[in-house]
Amino acid sequence: MAAERIASIAKQLIPGTSLSQITSKNADDIVITLAVRTPLCKGKKGGFKDTSLEFMTYALLKEVRERMGFDPALVEDICFGNVSDGKAAYKVRAASLSAGFPNTSGASSVNRFCSSGLKATADIAHAISAGSIEVGVAIGAESMTAGGDRLEQPFDEGILTSQEAKDTMMAMGWTSENVASDFGITREQVDTYAAESFRRAEAAQNAGWFDDEIVPITTQVKGADGEVKTVTLTKDEGIRPGTTAEGLGKIRAAFPQWGPITTGGNASQVTDGAAAVVLMKRSTAIKLGLPVVAKYVGSTIAGLPPRIMGIGPAIAIPKLLKQHNLSLADVDVVELNEAFGTMAVYCRDKLGLDWAKMNPRGGAIALGHPLGTTGARQIVTGLSECRRQKKKILLTSMCIGTGMGMAGLFVNEQ
C-alpha cells in the first residue's frame, strides 16, 4: 500500500506526465469557485412536491448569488440543464432576475437528457475558454413531480426508417432489461449493488458528509389536510435506512413485460432537486480574491445503440481518459449515475472500476436522479468527497436516453 502511494505521488511530480499537466495551475484554467445543491426530495410526495421548477431554480440561484463572493453583474451567462419542461428557458431567465442577477446576465436552457447538468457546465466552461464570456453559472434542476421525459406520442412514421430510430422511443425500463439480458446480469447482482448504494448513502448522511454541499431551501408544502406549511429543507429524502439485498429481492419487477430484473428498489428514484456551479478562468478568480474549488479539465460525449443506452459510461469514460492520456488508476473518485442497477453493475464490471472509488456516498438508487440536475449534482458531491478524502481527480459519468454516454473530468483543489 505504501509503495503504491509513493508511486502515485511520484507520477504526479514527474514533469511532462499527463497527470502533472492536468493538476498544474495556469492562468487560463477554467475553474469552479462555488459548487452547491439543494436537498434531493421525493417526487410527488416529498419536500418539493408543491414547489414549481422556477421557484426551485430561483431559490438555488439566490443562494449562489449570496455565496459566490463577487458582484453578480460580473456573471455574463447562466446555462440551465433541464429535461422535462419546454418552458425552461423562460423560467431560468425569470428566476435569475428574481434571484438578484442583473438583466445584463444572459440565460439559456439546454437538454441532453440525463447529462443536462454536465452539458450546461461544459457549455459555460467552453464559452469562457473561447473568450465569449468571462464568468458564468451552470445550473441543473428538475421537478419530476411536475413531469418526466416520456414521449407524449410516437414519432412520425416517416422518420422511423431504421430499427435504431425506432429504439429511441423505448421506455428507459425496457433498455434496463435489455442490458440485463444482453450481458447476463442477474437480479441478485443488481439487488446487492443497490443495497450497498443505500448503505453508503445512509452512512454518509449520518456522518454529515453531505452537509457542505447542500444549501438549505425554504419552501411551502401542502399537507394531506390541505394546510400549507413553510418548511426549510436540509437533507436528502430518498435514503432508506437498513436496506438489505434480501429485502430488495422481495420487490416485484417494475417492468415484467420486458424482464424480471429492474424494480423500484434497484433503480434511480423519481426526485426533485437542483445543483449549480460557478465557473471562470483562474486568472479571474485570483483577481477577485476567490478560493478555487476545482479545475474543469474536460468532458466528452459518446453515442451507442439506443436499446442499451445504459452502458453509455462504459463508452464515454475510456474516450475521455484517452483524450487526456490517463488511466482509471489516476482517478480518485468516480461519480457514475445509477440510472438503473443493471447499467451500474455492467459499467463497474466492464471498466474494472474500483468499487471503493465509485459512488462512495451512494448514488441515484439511494439519492435520486432529477434528470437535468444529476450532471451538476455529481460534480458537487464528487468534489465534496474529494475534499473529505484529500484526493485530487474526480471523474463523473452517466448514461443518456436515446443512446449516449457523457463523462467529465475535474481536479479538486481544496
Coordinates of C-alpha atoms in Angstrom, one line a residue, residues 40-382:
L40 CA -32.9 15.9 -3.2
C41 CA -36.6 15.3 -2.4
K42 CA -39.0 12.5 -3.2
G43 CA -41.0 13.3 -6.3
K44 CA -44.8 13.7 -5.8
K45 CA -44.6 13.3 -2.1
G46 CA -41.5 15.0 -0.7
G47 CA -40.4 18.4 0.3
F48 CA -40.5 19.9 -3.2
K49 CA -43.8 18.3 -4.3
D50 CA -45.6 21.7 -4.2
T51 CA -42.6 23.7 -5.4
S52 CA -42.5 24.9 -9.0
L53 CA -39.4 24.4 -11.2
E54 CA -39.0 28.1 -11.4
F55 CA -39.1 28.6 -7.6
M56 CA -36.7 25.8 -7.0
T57 CA -34.3 27.4 -9.6
Y58 CA -34.8 30.8 -8.1
A59 CA -34.1 29.6 -4.6
L60 CA -30.8 27.9 -5.5
L61 CA -29.7 30.8 -7.7
K62 CA -30.4 33.2 -4.8
E63 CA -28.1 31.1 -2.6
V64 CA -25.5 31.0 -5.3
R65 CA -25.7 34.8 -5.7
E66 CA -25.3 35.3 -1.9
R67 CA -22.5 32.8 -1.5
M68 CA -20.3 33.4 -4.6
G69 CA -18.4 36.3 -3.2
F70 CA -18.5 38.8 -6.0
D71 CA -20.7 41.3 -7.8
P72 CA -23.4 39.4 -9.7
A73 CA -23.1 41.9 -12.5
L74 CA -19.9 40.0 -13.5
V75 CA -21.9 36.9 -14.4
E76 CA -22.4 37.1 -18.1
D77 CA -24.4 33.9 -18.7
I78 CA -26.4 31.3 -16.9
C79 CA -26.9 27.9 -18.5
F80 CA -29.8 25.8 -17.3
G81 CA -29.9 22.0 -17.7
N82 CA -33.4 20.7 -17.7
V83 CA -35.2 17.8 -19.4
S84 CA -38.9 17.8 -18.9
D85 CA -40.0 21.5 -19.1
G86 CA -40.4 23.0 -22.5
K87 CA -40.5 26.5 -21.0
A88 CA -37.2 26.1 -19.1
A89 CA -35.5 29.0 -20.9
Y90 CA -38.3 31.4 -19.8
K91 CA -38.2 30.1 -16.2
V92 CA -34.4 30.3 -15.7
R93 CA -34.4 33.9 -17.1
A94 CA -37.2 35.0 -14.7
A95 CA -35.7 33.0 -11.8
S96 CA -32.2 34.6 -12.2
L97 CA -33.6 38.1 -12.3
S98 CA -35.6 37.5 -9.1
A99 CA -32.6 35.9 -7.5
G100 CA -30.6 39.2 -7.9
F101 CA -28.7 38.7 -11.1
P102 CA -29.0 41.8 -13.3
N103 CA -30.6 41.9 -16.7
T104 CA -27.1 42.0 -18.2
S105 CA -26.6 38.4 -17.2
G106 CA -27.9 36.2 -20.0
A107 CA -29.7 32.9 -19.5
S108 CA -30.5 29.8 -21.6
S109 CA -31.6 26.2 -21.2
V110 CA -30.0 23.0 -22.6
N111 CA -31.4 19.5 -22.7
R112 CA -29.2 16.4 -23.3
F113 CA -31.4 14.2 -21.1
C114 CA -29.6 12.8 -18.0
S115 CA -26.4 14.7 -18.8
S116 CA -28.0 18.1 -19.0
G117 CA -26.4 19.4 -15.8
L118 CA -22.9 18.4 -17.1
K119 CA -23.7 19.7 -20.5
A120 CA -24.6 23.1 -19.0
T121 CA -21.3 23.0 -17.1
A122 CA -19.3 22.2 -20.2
D123 CA -21.1 24.8 -22.3
I124 CA -20.2 27.6 -19.8
A125 CA -16.7 26.3 -19.4
H126 CA -16.2 26.2 -23.2
A127 CA -17.7 29.7 -23.6
I128 CA -15.2 31.0 -21.1
S129 CA -12.3 29.2 -22.7
A130 CA -13.3 30.6 -26.1
G131 CA -13.4 34.1 -24.8
S132 CA -17.2 34.6 -25.3
I133 CA -17.7 35.3 -21.6
E134 CA -15.5 35.6 -18.5
V135 CA -17.8 34.4 -15.7
G136 CA -20.8 32.0 -15.9
V137 CA -23.1 29.8 -13.8
A138 CA -24.2 26.3 -14.7
I139 CA -27.3 25.0 -13.0
G140 CA -29.3 21.8 -13.4
A141 CA -32.8 21.5 -12.0
E142 CA -35.7 19.1 -12.4
S143 CA -39.2 18.8 -10.9
M144 CA -40.1 15.2 -11.6
T145 CA -43.2 15.8 -9.6
A146 CA -44.3 18.0 -12.5
G147 CA -43.1 15.8 -15.3
G148 CA -40.7 13.2 -16.7
D149 CA -39.1 12.5 -20.0
R150 CA -41.7 10.3 -21.7
L151 CA -42.8 10.9 -25.3
E152 CA -46.3 12.3 -25.5
Q153 CA -46.8 10.4 -28.8
P154 CA -44.9 8.2 -31.1
F155 CA -42.6 9.8 -33.7
D156 CA -43.8 10.5 -37.3
E157 CA -43.6 7.2 -39.2
G158 CA -41.7 9.0 -41.9
I159 CA -38.5 9.2 -39.8
L160 CA -38.7 5.6 -38.4
T161 CA -36.8 4.1 -41.3
S162 CA -34.3 2.2 -39.2
Q163 CA -34.6 -0.1 -36.1
E164 CA -32.3 2.2 -34.2
A165 CA -34.6 5.2 -34.9
K166 CA -37.5 3.1 -33.5
D167 CA -35.4 2.1 -30.5
T168 CA -35.1 5.7 -29.4
M169 CA -38.7 5.5 -28.4
M170 CA -38.0 2.6 -26.0
A171 CA -39.0 3.2 -22.4
M172 CA -36.0 3.5 -20.1
G173 CA -37.1 0.5 -18.1
W174 CA -37.1 -1.6 -21.3
T175 CA -33.5 -0.5 -22.0
S176 CA -32.5 -1.6 -18.5
E177 CA -33.9 -5.0 -19.1
N178 CA -32.1 -5.2 -22.4
V179 CA -28.8 -4.5 -20.6
A180 CA -29.5 -7.3 -18.1
S181 CA -30.5 -9.8 -20.8
D182 CA -27.8 -8.9 -23.3
F183 CA -24.9 -9.1 -20.8
G184 CA -26.2 -11.7 -18.4
I185 CA -26.7 -9.5 -15.3
T186 CA -28.7 -11.2 -12.6
R187 CA -31.3 -9.9 -10.1
E188 CA -29.0 -10.9 -7.2
Q189 CA -26.1 -8.8 -8.6
V190 CA -28.3 -5.8 -9.1
D191 CA -30.0 -6.0 -5.7
T192 CA -26.6 -6.5 -4.0
Y193 CA -25.4 -3.4 -5.7
A194 CA -28.4 -1.4 -4.8
A195 CA -28.3 -2.3 -1.1
E196 CA -24.7 -1.1 -1.0
S197 CA -25.8 2.2 -2.6
F198 CA -28.3 2.7 0.2
R199 CA -25.9 1.6 2.9
R200 CA -23.2 4.1 1.7
A201 CA -25.8 7.0 1.4
E202 CA -27.1 6.3 4.9
A203 CA -23.6 6.2 6.4
A204 CA -22.7 9.4 4.6
Q205 CA -25.8 11.2 5.7
N206 CA -25.3 10.0 9.3
A207 CA -21.7 11.2 9.2
G208 CA -22.6 14.6 7.9
W209 CA -20.7 14.2 4.7
F210 CA -23.4 15.9 2.6
D211 CA -23.6 19.0 4.8
D212 CA -21.0 21.1 3.0
E213 CA -22.6 20.5 -0.4
I214 CA -26.3 21.1 0.5
V215 CA -27.7 24.6 1.0
P216 CA -31.0 24.9 2.9
I217 CA -34.1 25.8 0.9
T218 CA -37.2 27.3 2.4
T219 CA -40.4 26.5 0.5
Q220 CA -44.0 25.5 1.1
V221 CA -45.6 22.1 1.4
K222 CA -49.3 21.3 1.4
G223 CA -50.4 18.6 3.9
A224 CA -52.9 15.9 3.4
D225 CA -55.4 18.1 5.2
G226 CA -54.8 20.9 2.7
E227 CA -52.9 23.1 5.1
V228 CA -49.9 24.8 3.6
K229 CA -46.8 25.0 5.8
T230 CA -43.5 26.8 5.4
V231 CA -40.6 24.3 5.7
T232 CA -36.8 24.5 5.4
L233 CA -35.3 21.5 3.6
T234 CA -31.8 20.4 4.6
K235 CA -31.4 16.7 3.9
D236 CA -31.9 14.2 1.1
E237 CA -35.1 12.3 1.4
G238 CA -34.6 9.1 -0.7
I239 CA -32.2 7.3 1.6
R240 CA -33.9 4.2 3.1
P241 CA -32.1 3.2 6.3
G242 CA -31.4 -0.5 6.9
T243 CA -32.0 -1.6 3.3
T244 CA -30.7 -5.1 2.5
A245 CA -30.3 -7.1 -0.6
E246 CA -32.6 -9.7 0.9
G247 CA -35.3 -7.0 1.4
L248 CA -34.8 -5.7 -2.1
G249 CA -35.1 -9.2 -3.5
K250 CA -38.8 -9.3 -2.4
I251 CA -39.8 -6.3 -4.5
R252 CA -41.7 -7.2 -7.6
A253 CA -40.4 -6.4 -11.1
A254 CA -41.3 -3.0 -12.3
F255 CA -41.4 -3.9 -16.0
P256 CA -42.5 -7.6 -16.1
Q257 CA -43.5 -7.1 -19.8
W258 CA -39.8 -6.6 -20.6
G259 CA -37.9 -8.5 -18.0
P260 CA -37.6 -9.6 -14.3
I261 CA -34.6 -7.6 -13.1
T262 CA -35.4 -3.9 -12.7
T263 CA -37.5 -2.9 -9.7
G264 CA -38.4 0.2 -7.7
G265 CA -35.7 -0.8 -5.3
N266 CA -32.7 -1.2 -7.6
A267 CA -33.3 1.7 -10.0
S268 CA -33.0 5.5 -9.6
Q269 CA -35.7 7.3 -7.7
V270 CA -38.2 9.9 -9.0
T271 CA -36.8 13.0 -7.4
D272 CA -36.9 16.8 -7.3
G273 CA -33.8 19.0 -6.9
A274 CA -31.2 21.3 -8.3
A275 CA -27.4 21.9 -8.3
A276 CA -25.2 24.7 -9.5
V277 CA -21.5 25.6 -10.2
V278 CA -19.9 28.9 -10.8
L279 CA -17.1 29.0 -13.4
M280 CA -14.4 31.4 -14.6
K281 CA -10.7 31.5 -15.5
R282 CA -8.2 31.0 -12.7
S283 CA -6.8 34.5 -13.5
T284 CA -10.3 36.0 -12.9
A285 CA -10.7 34.1 -9.6
I286 CA -7.3 35.4 -8.5
K287 CA -8.2 38.9 -9.4
L288 CA -11.4 38.6 -7.5
G289 CA -9.8 37.0 -4.5
L290 CA -11.9 33.9 -4.7
P291 CA -11.0 30.4 -3.4
V292 CA -10.7 27.9 -6.3
V293 CA -12.8 24.8 -5.5
A294 CA -11.7 22.8 -8.6
K295 CA -10.4 22.8 -12.1
Y296 CA -12.6 21.8 -15.1
V297 CA -10.4 19.5 -17.2
G298 CA -12.7 18.4 -19.9
S299 CA -15.8 16.4 -20.9
T300 CA -16.9 14.3 -23.9
I301 CA -19.9 12.6 -25.4
A302 CA -20.2 9.2 -27.0
G303 CA -23.0 7.5 -28.9
L304 CA -24.1 3.9 -28.8
P305 CA -27.2 1.7 -29.7
P306 CA -30.3 3.3 -28.1
R307 CA -31.7 -0.1 -26.9
I308 CA -28.8 -0.5 -24.5
M309 CA -28.3 3.2 -23.7
G310 CA -27.4 2.3 -20.1
I311 CA -23.9 1.2 -20.9
G312 CA -23.0 4.7 -22.1
P313 CA -20.5 5.4 -19.3
A314 CA -18.5 2.3 -20.5
I315 CA -18.1 4.1 -23.8
A316 CA -17.7 7.7 -22.7
I317 CA -15.2 7.1 -19.8
P318 CA -12.5 5.4 -21.9
K319 CA -12.9 8.0 -24.6
L320 CA -12.4 10.9 -22.1
L321 CA -9.4 9.2 -20.4
K322 CA -7.8 8.5 -23.7
Q323 CA -8.2 12.2 -24.7
H324 CA -6.2 13.2 -21.6
N325 CA -3.8 10.2 -21.6
L326 CA -5.0 9.0 -18.2
S327 CA -6.0 5.6 -16.8
L328 CA -8.6 4.7 -14.2
A329 CA -5.7 4.2 -11.8
D330 CA -5.2 8.0 -11.9
V331 CA -8.7 8.7 -10.8
D332 CA -9.5 9.1 -7.1
V333 CA -13.3 9.3 -7.1
V334 CA -15.8 8.2 -9.7
E335 CA -19.4 9.5 -9.7
L336 CA -21.3 7.2 -12.0
N337 CA -25.0 7.8 -12.3
E338 CA -27.1 4.8 -11.1
A339 CA -30.0 5.3 -13.5
F340 CA -30.5 1.6 -13.1
G341 CA -28.7 -1.0 -11.1
T342 CA -28.3 -3.1 -14.3
M343 CA -26.2 -0.4 -16.0
A344 CA -24.2 0.4 -12.9
V345 CA -23.2 -3.2 -12.4
Y346 CA -22.3 -3.5 -16.1
C347 CA -20.2 -0.4 -16.2
R348 CA -18.4 -1.1 -13.0
D349 CA -17.5 -4.6 -14.1
K350 CA -16.8 -3.8 -17.8
L351 CA -14.5 -1.0 -16.9
G352 CA -13.0 -2.7 -13.9
L353 CA -13.8 0.2 -11.7
D354 CA -12.6 0.0 -8.1
W355 CA -16.0 -0.1 -6.3
A356 CA -14.4 1.7 -3.3
K357 CA -13.8 4.7 -5.5
M358 CA -17.2 4.5 -7.3
N359 CA -20.1 6.4 -5.6
P360 CA -18.6 6.3 -2.1
R361 CA -21.6 8.3 -0.8
G362 CA -24.1 6.1 -2.7
G363 CA -25.7 7.1 -6.0
A364 CA -29.0 7.7 -7.7
I365 CA -30.6 4.5 -6.4
A366 CA -30.4 5.9 -2.9
L367 CA -30.3 9.7 -3.5
G368 CA -32.5 10.0 -6.6
H369 CA -32.0 11.2 -10.2
P370 CA -33.6 14.5 -11.0
L371 CA -32.9 14.3 -14.7
G372 CA -31.5 17.7 -15.5
T373 CA -29.8 18.0 -12.1
T374 CA -27.7 14.9 -12.0
G375 CA -24.8 16.1 -14.2
A376 CA -24.2 19.1 -11.9
R377 CA -25.1 17.2 -8.7
Q378 CA -22.4 14.6 -9.4
I379 CA -19.8 17.4 -9.6
V380 CA -20.9 18.9 -6.3
T381 CA -21.0 15.6 -4.5
G382 CA -17.8 14.3 -6.1

